[in-house]
Amino acid sequence: MTQTVLVTGGAGYIGAHACKVLKAAGFTPVTFDNLNTGWQDAVKYGPFFKGDLMNRADVDAAFAQYQPVAVLHFAALSLVGESMTDPGKYWRVNVMGALNLIEGALAAGCKNFVFSSTCATYGDQDGVLLDEDSVQRPINSYGASKRAIEDMLANFGASHGLNHVIFRYFNVAGCDPEGEIGEQHVPETHLIPLMLDAVAGKRPALTVFGSDYPTRDGTCIRDYVHVMDLVAAHVLGLRWLLDGRGNRVFNLGTGTGFSVREVIDHSRAVTNRDVPIVEGARRAGDAVALVSGSARAMQELGWEPTRSNLRDMIGDAWTWAQGKGYSA
Ligand code: UDP
């Protein structure tokens, strides 16, 4: 019999990719999603439970129906810019949602929890490589809400034996190379899909948010990781918990940073087309550089990213950008 796992946000970009690899690894992924930002069309690899984490009764009903051995918690609000203008929304939805989920899991006897955290919990630290022991000083409400949930997991780990693996994502990009699922946000705010929409003529131009940062070309530096590599780490993290290996934090990045301009230059090589750009102002809440010290996931989990190069990330996203996308 396969083991069932509850995947919150399974109809979203990363959650749907996680469901695909979980199914391939022999698990039954149950998607729990309110479809506020997710897509029903993206739920292809296991059952769907429409529910809202803000409603504890929905959470309890999902645990009662499926009795999962573990939770993979992807569902969250994740827009840095929005979190600066509406912090209350981030504290309410992300933090309260996680609390309901943790308490619901414990009430149902489910003690294995994999959490999607973020490099935004580190804040801005002068371009140093950020490893798991780096101090966490978030500079936006999104990062602050995720750090609060990390603290919550530590507290429930100590008080109730909640086993947890925390993944701090750097910049996730690309999509399933088989083209079954992809990245589709409304509104879209992320660099690579916006850039490719501009290349495809679906938008007039990509706005470069700030060209006066203290970096090699004046634009922000990020560490991009392919979504298929990222979700592969989650299967390893899940097995880590099921094997009883204890609570651990892992960064998921490659250790190499690219500037916004370097991403744009790679896009020309992949698509053979120019990227129409407009130079814009800095975006509130953006760190100058976020690059991962990535040794721990590789050494301890045996994580081996294979597609986290700009050619594959942009190439896979370009294939998806040229298709029809989700409609529901
Ligand atoms: N960015 C940009 N123009 C856009 C979207 C993003 O210049 O239209 C920049 C943004 O300022 C950041 C980088 O691209 O430096 C990655 O941003 P994204 O929103 O993709 O991810 P984040 O780093 O916020 O998680």
mmCIF file of C-alpha atoms and ligand atoms in Angstrom:
data_model
loop_
_atom_site.group_PDB
_atom_site.id
_atom_site.type_symbol
_atom_site.label_atom_id
_atom_site.label_comp_id
_atom_site.label_asym_id
_atom_site.label_seq_id
_atom_site.Cartn_x
_atom_site.Cartn_y
_atom_site.Cartn_z
ATOM 1 C CA MET A 1 0.000 0.000 0.000
ATOM 2 C CA THR A 2 1.291 3.459 -0.829
ATOM 3 C CA GLN A 3 1.752 6.024 1.895
ATOM 4 C CA THR A 4 -0.443 9.108 1.707
ATOM 5 C CA VAL A 5 0.950 12.600 2.189
ATOM 6 C CA LEU A 6 -1.031 15.824 2.506
ATOM 7 C CA VAL A 7 0.272 18.521 0.156
ATOM 8 C CA THR A 8 -1.034 21.971 1.002
ATOM 9 C CA GLY A 9 -0.843 24.260 -2.003
ATOM 10 C CA GLY A 10 -0.718 21.216 -4.278
ATOM 11 C CA ALA A 11 -2.561 23.161 -6.985
ATOM 12 C CA GLY A 12 0.134 25.846 -7.022
ATOM 13 C CA TYR A 13 3.385 26.028 -8.923
ATOM 14 C CA ILE A 14 5.771 24.232 -6.577
ATOM 15 C CA GLY A 15 3.134 22.058 -4.886
ATOM 16 C CA ALA A 16 1.962 20.594 -8.204
ATOM 17 C CA HIS A 17 5.528 19.719 -9.158
ATOM 18 C CA ALA A 18 5.951 18.111 -5.747
ATOM 19 C CA CYS A 19 2.844 15.976 -6.349
ATOM 20 C CA LYS A 20 4.313 14.769 -9.621
ATOM 21 C CA VAL A 21 7.560 13.545 -8.061
ATOM 22 C CA LEU A 22 5.824 12.176 -4.964
ATOM 23 C CA LYS A 23 3.620 10.008 -7.144
ATOM 24 C CA ALA A 24 6.637 8.869 -9.151
ATOM 25 C CA ALA A 25 8.351 7.980 -5.836
ATOM 26 C CA GLY A 26 5.414 5.760 -4.811
ATOM 27 C CA PHE A 27 3.460 8.078 -2.491
ATOM 28 C CA THR A 28 -0.171 9.190 -2.852
ATOM 29 C CA PRO A 29 -0.169 13.011 -2.766
ATOM 30 C CA VAL A 30 -3.456 14.515 -1.565
ATOM 31 C CA THR A 31 -3.720 18.139 -2.626
ATOM 32 C CA PHE A 32 -5.258 20.498 -0.053
ATOM 33 C CA ASP A 33 -5.865 23.873 -1.697
ATOM 34 C CA ASN A 34 -8.422 26.687 -1.621
ATOM 35 C CA LEU A 35 -7.727 27.526 -5.287
ATOM 36 C CA ASN A 36 -7.263 31.217 -4.448
ATOM 37 C CA THR A 37 -3.987 31.173 -6.361
ATOM 38 C CA GLY A 38 -3.830 27.522 -7.446
ATOM 39 C CA TRP A 39 -5.245 25.787 -10.511
ATOM 40 C CA GLN A 40 -7.529 22.787 -10.484
ATOM 41 C CA ASP A 41 -5.967 21.760 -13.829
ATOM 42 C CA ALA A 42 -2.643 21.369 -12.026
ATOM 43 C CA VAL A 43 -3.989 18.632 -9.717
ATOM 44 C CA LYS A 44 -3.116 15.545 -11.755
ATOM 45 C CA TYR A 45 -1.271 13.135 -9.534
ATOM 46 C CA GLY A 46 -3.629 12.283 -6.678
ATOM 47 C CA PRO A 47 -6.887 13.240 -4.923
ATOM 48 C CA PHE A 48 -8.001 16.841 -4.451
ATOM 49 C CA PHE A 49 -9.479 18.240 -1.219
ATOM 50 C CA LYS A 50 -10.772 21.776 -1.596
ATOM 51 C CA GLY A 51 -10.218 23.471 1.728
ATOM 52 C CA ASP A 52 -8.890 26.556 3.442
ATOM 53 C CA LEU A 53 -6.163 26.493 6.080
ATOM 54 C CA MET A 54 -7.851 29.399 7.831
ATOM 55 C CA ASN A 55 -10.734 27.042 8.566
ATOM 56 C CA ARG A 56 -9.665 24.448 11.141
ATOM 57 C CA ALA A 57 -12.701 22.263 10.317
ATOM 58 C CA ASP A 58 -11.410 21.876 6.739
ATOM 59 C CA VAL A 59 -8.017 20.838 8.056
ATOM 60 C CA ASP A 60 -9.508 18.283 10.450
ATOM 61 C CA ALA A 61 -11.759 16.864 7.718
ATOM 62 C CA ALA A 62 -8.802 16.351 5.372
ATOM 63 C CA PHE A 63 -6.783 14.517 8.043
ATOM 64 C CA ALA A 64 -9.796 12.374 8.968
ATOM 65 C CA GLN A 65 -10.498 11.438 5.359
ATOM 66 C CA TYR A 66 -6.936 10.639 4.241
ATOM 67 C CA GLN A 67 -4.894 9.885 7.392
ATOM 68 C CA PRO A 68 -1.607 11.048 5.873
ATOM 69 C CA VAL A 69 1.754 9.940 7.275
ATOM 70 C CA ALA A 70 3.184 13.402 6.650
ATOM 71 C CA VAL A 71 2.366 16.945 5.604
ATOM 72 C CA LEU A 72 4.210 18.936 2.954
ATOM 73 C CA HIS A 73 3.215 22.536 3.560
ATOM 74 C CA PHE A 74 3.577 24.702 0.451
ATOM 75 C CA ALA A 75 0.434 26.843 0.687
ATOM 76 C CA ALA A 76 1.258 30.472 1.454
ATOM 77 C CA LEU A 77 1.149 34.014 0.237
ATOM 78 C CA SER A 78 4.576 34.663 -1.240
ATOM 79 C CA LEU A 79 4.816 38.101 -2.846
ATOM 80 C CA VAL A 80 7.548 40.239 -1.317
ATOM 81 C CA GLY A 81 6.146 43.494 -2.728
ATOM 82 C CA GLU A 82 2.608 42.821 -1.527
ATOM 83 C CA SER A 83 3.905 41.816 1.904
ATOM 84 C CA MET A 84 5.375 45.309 2.267
ATOM 85 C CA THR A 85 2.085 47.063 1.555
ATOM 86 C CA ASP A 86 -0.233 44.607 3.346
ATOM 87 C CA PRO A 87 1.717 42.927 6.174
ATOM 88 C CA GLY A 88 -1.457 41.997 8.051
ATOM 89 C CA LYS A 89 -2.494 39.697 5.240
ATOM 90 C CA TYR A 90 0.834 37.840 5.505
ATOM 91 C CA TRP A 91 0.705 37.480 9.265
ATOM 92 C CA ARG A 92 -2.910 36.343 9.176
ATOM 93 C CA VAL A 93 -2.845 33.906 6.276
ATOM 94 C CA ASN A 94 0.653 32.453 6.519
ATOM 95 C CA VAL A 95 1.020 32.294 10.283
ATOM 96 C CA MET A 96 -2.573 31.427 11.254
ATOM 97 C CA GLY A 97 -2.830 28.951 8.373
ATOM 98 C CA ALA A 98 0.328 27.159 9.522
ATOM 99 C CA LEU A 99 -0.860 27.102 13.134
ATOM 100 C CA ASN A 100 -4.183 25.490 12.154
ATOM 101 C CA LEU A 101 -2.322 22.957 10.042
ATOM 102 C CA ILE A 102 0.197 22.066 12.758
ATOM 103 C CA GLU A 103 -2.486 21.717 15.429
ATOM 104 C CA GLY A 104 -4.709 19.756 13.042
ATOM 105 C CA ALA A 105 -1.850 17.411 12.179
ATOM 106 C CA LEU A 106 -1.020 16.794 15.833
ATOM 107 C CA ALA A 107 -4.670 16.242 16.747
ATOM 108 C CA ALA A 108 -4.822 13.583 14.021
ATOM 109 C CA GLY A 109 -1.567 11.954 15.202
ATOM 110 C CA CYS A 110 0.418 13.008 12.134
ATOM 111 C CA LYS A 111 3.875 14.054 13.345
ATOM 112 C CA ASN A 112 5.934 14.515 10.178
ATOM 113 C CA PHE A 113 6.015 17.986 8.668
ATOM 114 C CA VAL A 114 7.980 19.350 5.711
ATOM 115 C CA PHE A 115 7.859 23.132 5.501
ATOM 116 C CA SER A 116 8.543 25.507 2.600
ATOM 117 C CA SER A 117 10.511 28.387 4.038
ATOM 118 C CA THR A 118 12.571 30.957 2.230
ATOM 119 C CA CYS A 119 15.921 32.667 1.902
ATOM 120 C CA ALA A 120 13.918 35.856 2.570
ATOM 121 C CA THR A 121 14.215 34.881 6.259
ATOM 122 C CA TYR A 122 17.926 35.829 6.050
ATOM 123 C CA GLY A 123 17.374 39.400 4.871
ATOM 124 C CA ASP A 124 20.147 41.423 3.293
ATOM 125 C CA GLN A 125 23.665 40.405 4.349
ATOM 126 C CA ASP A 126 26.241 42.114 2.135
ATOM 127 C CA GLY A 127 26.470 39.441 -0.504
ATOM 128 C CA VAL A 128 27.874 36.729 1.782
ATOM 129 C CA LEU A 129 26.954 33.116 1.082
ATOM 130 C CA LEU A 130 24.017 32.320 3.324
ATOM 131 C CA ASP A 131 24.153 28.967 5.033
ATOM 132 C CA GLU A 132 21.680 27.418 7.430
ATOM 133 C CA ASP A 133 23.482 28.883 10.435
ATOM 134 C CA SER A 134 23.442 32.442 9.076
ATOM 135 C CA VAL A 135 21.522 34.855 11.262
ATOM 136 C CA GLN A 136 17.924 35.413 10.155
ATOM 137 C CA ARG A 137 17.026 39.093 9.806
ATOM 138 C CA PRO A 138 14.132 39.337 7.345
ATOM 139 C CA ILE A 139 13.630 42.722 5.665
ATOM 140 C CA ASN A 140 10.092 42.080 4.423
ATOM 141 C CA SER A 141 6.866 40.817 5.983
ATOM 142 C CA TYR A 142 6.857 37.719 3.789
ATOM 143 C CA GLY A 143 10.212 36.613 5.212
ATOM 144 C CA ALA A 144 9.132 37.582 8.730
ATOM 145 C CA SER A 145 5.974 35.463 8.472
ATOM 146 C CA LYS A 146 7.993 32.451 7.312
ATOM 147 C CA ARG A 147 10.518 32.860 10.105
ATOM 148 C CA ALA A 148 7.654 32.947 12.594
ATOM 149 C CA ILE A 149 6.453 29.596 11.275
ATOM 150 C CA GLU A 150 9.961 28.170 11.601
ATOM 151 C CA ASP A 151 9.878 29.251 15.262
ATOM 152 C CA MET A 152 6.450 27.672 15.640
ATOM 153 C CA LEU A 153 7.754 24.352 14.298
ATOM 154 C CA ALA A 154 10.660 24.452 16.734
ATOM 155 C CA ASN A 155 8.244 25.075 19.612
ATOM 156 C CA PHE A 156 5.854 22.264 18.617
ATOM 157 C CA GLY A 157 8.829 20.010 17.981
ATOM 158 C CA ALA A 158 9.939 20.523 21.586
ATOM 159 C CA SER A 159 6.489 20.363 23.150
ATOM 160 C CA HIS A 160 4.705 17.712 21.021
ATOM 161 C CA GLY A 161 7.423 15.795 19.185
ATOM 162 C CA LEU A 162 6.464 17.281 15.807
ATOM 163 C CA ASN A 163 9.230 16.074 13.481
ATOM 164 C CA HIS A 164 10.054 18.697 10.899
ATOM 165 C CA VAL A 165 12.274 19.425 7.962
ATOM 166 C CA ILE A 166 12.496 23.067 6.913
ATOM 167 C CA PHE A 167 13.589 23.937 3.389
ATOM 168 C CA ARG A 168 14.686 27.512 2.769
ATOM 169 C CA TYR A 169 14.180 28.082 -0.922
ATOM 170 C CA PHE A 170 16.214 30.432 -2.978
ATOM 171 C CA ASN A 171 14.666 31.476 -6.355
ATOM 172 C CA VAL A 172 12.649 28.677 -7.881
ATOM 173 C CA ALA A 173 12.328 28.625 -11.671
ATOM 174 C CA GLY A 174 11.613 26.380 -14.652
ATOM 175 C CA CYS A 175 8.970 23.692 -14.841
ATOM 176 C CA ASP A 176 8.328 20.057 -15.559
ATOM 177 C CA PRO A 177 10.285 19.353 -18.783
ATOM 178 C CA GLU A 178 7.493 17.013 -19.929
ATOM 179 C CA GLY A 179 5.195 20.043 -20.087
ATOM 180 C CA GLU A 180 2.341 18.616 -17.956
ATOM 181 C CA ILE A 181 2.458 21.435 -15.409
ATOM 182 C CA GLY A 182 4.111 24.825 -15.194
ATOM 183 C CA GLU A 183 4.318 28.216 -13.539
ATOM 184 C CA GLN A 184 1.234 30.401 -13.798
ATOM 185 C CA HIS A 185 0.475 33.173 -11.312
ATOM 186 C CA VAL A 186 -2.162 35.913 -11.434
ATOM 187 C CA PRO A 187 -0.738 38.452 -11.168
ATOM 188 C CA GLU A 188 2.666 37.211 -12.291
ATOM 189 C CA THR A 189 5.492 38.940 -10.420
ATOM 190 C CA HIS A 190 8.492 36.663 -10.977
ATOM 191 C CA LEU A 191 11.405 37.547 -13.173
ATOM 192 C CA ILE A 192 11.672 34.582 -15.543
ATOM 193 C CA PRO A 193 7.968 34.202 -16.494
ATOM 194 C CA LEU A 194 7.589 37.974 -16.887
ATOM 195 C CA MET A 195 10.702 38.098 -19.028
ATOM 196 C CA LEU A 196 9.469 35.261 -21.263
ATOM 197 C CA ASP A 197 6.027 36.860 -21.594
ATOM 198 C CA ALA A 198 7.784 39.989 -22.833
ATOM 199 C CA VAL A 199 9.822 37.874 -25.279
ATOM 200 C CA ALA A 200 6.629 36.186 -26.523
ATOM 201 C CA GLY A 201 4.904 39.552 -26.978
ATOM 202 C CA LYS A 202 2.316 38.859 -24.264
ATOM 203 C CA ARG A 203 3.582 41.930 -22.367
ATOM 204 C CA PRO A 204 5.175 45.048 -23.788
ATOM 205 C CA ALA A 205 8.428 44.827 -21.792
ATOM 206 C CA LEU A 206 10.192 43.547 -18.683
ATOM 207 C CA THR A 207 10.871 46.254 -16.108
ATOM 208 C CA VAL A 208 14.273 45.875 -14.458
ATOM 209 C CA PHE A 209 13.730 46.799 -10.815
ATOM 210 C CA GLY A 210 16.794 48.897 -10.003
ATOM 211 C CA SER A 211 20.110 49.247 -11.830
ATOM 212 C CA ASP A 212 21.984 51.043 -9.051
ATOM 213 C CA TYR A 213 22.567 48.185 -6.610
ATOM 214 C CA PRO A 214 26.140 47.587 -5.396
ATOM 215 C CA THR A 215 26.614 44.504 -7.621
ATOM 216 C CA ARG A 216 28.752 43.729 -10.687
ATOM 217 C CA ASP A 217 26.203 45.210 -13.117
ATOM 218 C CA GLY A 218 23.946 47.181 -10.773
ATOM 219 C CA THR A 219 21.077 44.642 -10.715
ATOM 220 C CA CYS A 220 20.085 42.277 -7.897
ATOM 221 C CA ILE A 221 21.669 38.852 -7.614
ATOM 222 C CA ARG A 222 19.688 35.698 -6.932
ATOM 223 C CA ASP A 223 20.422 31.971 -6.726
ATOM 224 C CA TYR A 224 18.045 30.167 -9.096
ATOM 225 C CA VAL A 225 17.093 26.533 -8.545
ATOM 226 C CA HIS A 226 15.068 24.387 -10.957
ATOM 227 C CA VAL A 227 11.694 23.382 -9.560
ATOM 228 C CA MET A 228 12.279 19.690 -10.438
ATOM 229 C CA ASP A 229 15.506 19.712 -8.395
ATOM 230 C CA LEU A 230 13.748 21.547 -5.579
ATOM 231 C CA VAL A 231 10.878 19.060 -5.319
ATOM 232 C CA ALA A 232 13.298 16.118 -5.565
ATOM 233 C CA ALA A 233 14.823 17.440 -2.329
ATOM 234 C CA HIS A 234 11.365 17.265 -0.737
ATOM 235 C CA VAL A 235 11.096 13.554 -1.433
ATOM 236 C CA LEU A 236 14.495 13.151 0.246
ATOM 237 C CA GLY A 237 13.293 15.315 3.162
ATOM 238 C CA LEU A 238 10.147 13.258 3.520
ATOM 239 C CA ARG A 239 12.157 10.020 3.601
ATOM 240 C CA TRP A 240 14.502 11.647 6.124
ATOM 241 C CA LEU A 241 11.530 12.196 8.456
ATOM 242 C CA LEU A 242 9.967 8.777 7.846
ATOM 243 C CA ASP A 243 13.357 7.233 8.657
ATOM 244 C CA GLY A 244 13.288 9.093 11.991
ATOM 245 C CA ARG A 245 16.363 11.206 11.324
ATOM 246 C CA GLY A 246 15.129 14.229 13.265
ATOM 247 C CA ASN A 247 14.554 17.927 12.788
ATOM 248 C CA ARG A 248 16.747 19.729 10.275
ATOM 249 C CA VAL A 249 16.924 22.916 8.199
ATOM 250 C CA PHE A 250 18.233 22.783 4.619
ATOM 251 C CA ASN A 251 18.865 25.583 2.155
ATOM 252 C CA LEU A 252 17.854 24.788 -1.413
ATOM 253 C CA GLY A 253 20.013 26.791 -3.795
ATOM 254 C CA THR A 254 23.038 26.036 -5.930
ATOM 255 C CA GLY A 255 25.618 28.411 -4.484
ATOM 256 C CA THR A 256 25.845 30.422 -7.702
ATOM 257 C CA GLY A 257 24.191 33.808 -8.099
ATOM 258 C CA PHE A 258 23.049 35.499 -11.300
ATOM 259 C CA SER A 259 22.144 39.135 -11.745
ATOM 260 C CA VAL A 260 18.899 40.200 -13.388
ATOM 261 C CA ARG A 261 20.915 41.284 -16.432
ATOM 262 C CA GLU A 262 22.683 37.918 -16.638
ATOM 263 C CA VAL A 263 19.316 36.143 -16.619
ATOM 264 C CA ILE A 264 18.185 38.396 -19.465
ATOM 265 C CA ASP A 265 21.377 37.650 -21.426
ATOM 266 C CA HIS A 266 20.873 33.890 -21.037
ATOM 267 C CA SER A 267 17.334 34.251 -22.280
ATOM 268 C CA ARG A 268 18.611 35.610 -25.600
ATOM 269 C CA ALA A 269 20.768 32.503 -25.990
ATOM 270 C CA VAL A 270 17.840 30.152 -25.251
ATOM 271 C CA THR A 271 15.064 31.849 -27.234
ATOM 272 C CA ASN A 272 17.085 33.555 -29.986
ATOM 273 C CA ARG A 273 14.982 36.629 -29.372
ATOM 274 C CA ASP A 274 15.607 39.939 -27.682
ATOM 275 C CA VAL A 275 14.038 40.799 -24.341
ATOM 276 C CA PRO A 276 12.318 44.198 -24.480
ATOM 277 C CA ILE A 277 13.276 45.934 -21.226
ATOM 278 C CA VAL A 278 12.501 49.145 -19.385
ATOM 279 C CA GLU A 279 14.761 50.388 -16.578
ATOM 280 C CA GLY A 280 12.627 50.902 -13.483
ATOM 281 C CA ALA A 281 12.977 51.886 -9.830
ATOM 282 C CA ARG A 282 13.955 49.511 -7.053
ATOM 283 C CA ARG A 283 11.148 47.310 -5.696
ATOM 284 C CA ALA A 284 10.482 47.681 -1.957
ATOM 285 C CA GLY A 285 11.703 44.757 0.118
ATOM 286 C CA ASP A 286 14.278 43.435 -2.375
ATOM 287 C CA ALA A 287 17.601 42.244 -0.949
ATOM 288 C CA VAL A 288 20.716 43.111 -2.975
ATOM 289 C CA ALA A 289 21.990 39.536 -3.212
ATOM 290 C CA LEU A 290 20.731 36.175 -1.973
ATOM 291 C CA VAL A 291 23.032 33.243 -2.651
ATOM 292 C CA SER A 292 22.929 29.923 -0.840
ATOM 293 C CA GLY A 293 25.631 27.998 0.884
ATOM 294 C CA SER A 294 24.220 24.715 -0.404
ATOM 295 C CA ALA A 295 26.537 22.051 0.988
ATOM 296 C CA ARG A 296 24.265 20.682 3.710
ATOM 297 C CA ALA A 297 21.459 19.404 1.471
ATOM 298 C CA MET A 298 23.984 17.767 -0.812
ATOM 299 C CA GLN A 299 26.031 16.166 1.943
ATOM 300 C CA GLU A 300 23.297 15.099 4.341
ATOM 301 C CA LEU A 301 20.286 14.470 2.095
ATOM 302 C CA GLY A 302 22.298 13.336 -0.908
ATOM 303 C CA TRP A 303 20.611 16.043 -3.003
ATOM 304 C CA GLU A 304 22.026 16.262 -6.532
ATOM 305 C CA PRO A 305 20.559 19.097 -8.575
ATOM 306 C CA THR A 306 20.788 18.324 -12.301
ATOM 307 C CA ARG A 307 18.672 20.978 -14.051
ATOM 308 C CA SER A 308 19.509 24.079 -11.991
ATOM 309 C CA ASN A 309 21.352 25.891 -14.763
ATOM 310 C CA LEU A 310 19.889 28.914 -16.522
ATOM 311 C CA ARG A 311 19.698 27.142 -19.884
ATOM 312 C CA ASP A 312 17.371 24.378 -18.571
ATOM 313 C CA MET A 313 15.394 26.675 -16.273
ATOM 314 C CA ILE A 314 14.717 29.256 -18.968
ATOM 315 C CA GLY A 315 14.340 26.591 -21.688
ATOM 316 C CA ASP A 316 11.700 24.619 -19.761
ATOM 317 C CA ALA A 317 9.869 27.824 -18.800
ATOM 318 C CA TRP A 318 9.998 28.965 -22.438
ATOM 319 C CA THR A 319 8.318 25.752 -23.623
ATOM 320 C CA TRP A 320 5.566 26.273 -21.044
ATOM 321 C CA ALA A 321 5.222 29.999 -21.881
ATOM 322 C CA GLN A 322 4.522 29.117 -25.491
ATOM 323 C CA GLY A 323 1.747 26.640 -24.580
ATOM 324 C CA LYS A 324 -1.826 27.331 -23.567
ATOM 325 C CA GLY A 325 -1.379 27.219 -19.765
ATOM 326 C CA TYR A 326 -4.085 26.354 -17.237
ATOM 327 C CA SER A 327 -7.668 27.445 -17.707
ATOM 328 C CA ALA A 328 -9.191 26.375 -14.387
HETATM 329 N N1 UDP B 1 12.739 41.519 -11.011
HETATM 330 C C1 UDP B 1 12.797 42.504 -11.979
HETATM 331 N N2 UDP B 1 11.682 42.741 -12.733
HETATM 332 C C2 UDP B 1 10.515 42.047 -12.572
HETATM 333 C C3 UDP B 1 10.480 41.014 -11.597
HETATM 334 C C4 UDP B 1 11.610 40.790 -10.822
HETATM 335 O O1 UDP B 1 13.806 43.178 -12.166
HETATM 336 O O2 UDP B 1 9.529 42.322 -13.280
HETATM 337 C C5 UDP B 1 13.927 41.262 -10.178
HETATM 338 C C6 UDP B 1 13.649 41.451 -8.682
HETATM 339 O O3 UDP B 1 13.872 42.783 -8.292
HETATM 340 C C7 UDP B 1 14.662 40.476 -8.075
HETATM 341 C C8 UDP B 1 14.784 39.370 -9.120
HETATM 342 O O4 UDP B 1 14.281 39.921 -10.341
HETATM 343 O O5 UDP B 1 15.911 41.100 -7.954
HETATM 344 C C9 UDP B 1 13.985 38.134 -8.773
HETATM 345 O O6 UDP B 1 12.672 38.540 -8.433
HETATM 346 P P1 UDP B 1 11.477 37.522 -8.281
HETATM 347 O O7 UDP B 1 10.234 38.330 -8.038
HETATM 348 O O8 UDP B 1 11.474 36.594 -9.441
HETATM 349 O O9 UDP B 1 11.838 36.657 -7.002
HETATM 350 P P2 UDP B 1 12.176 37.092 -5.479
HETATM 351 O O10 UDP B 1 13.669 37.271 -5.426
HETATM 352 O O11 UDP B 1 11.406 38.320 -5.148
HETATM 353 O O12 UDP B 1 11.730 35.908 -4.688
#
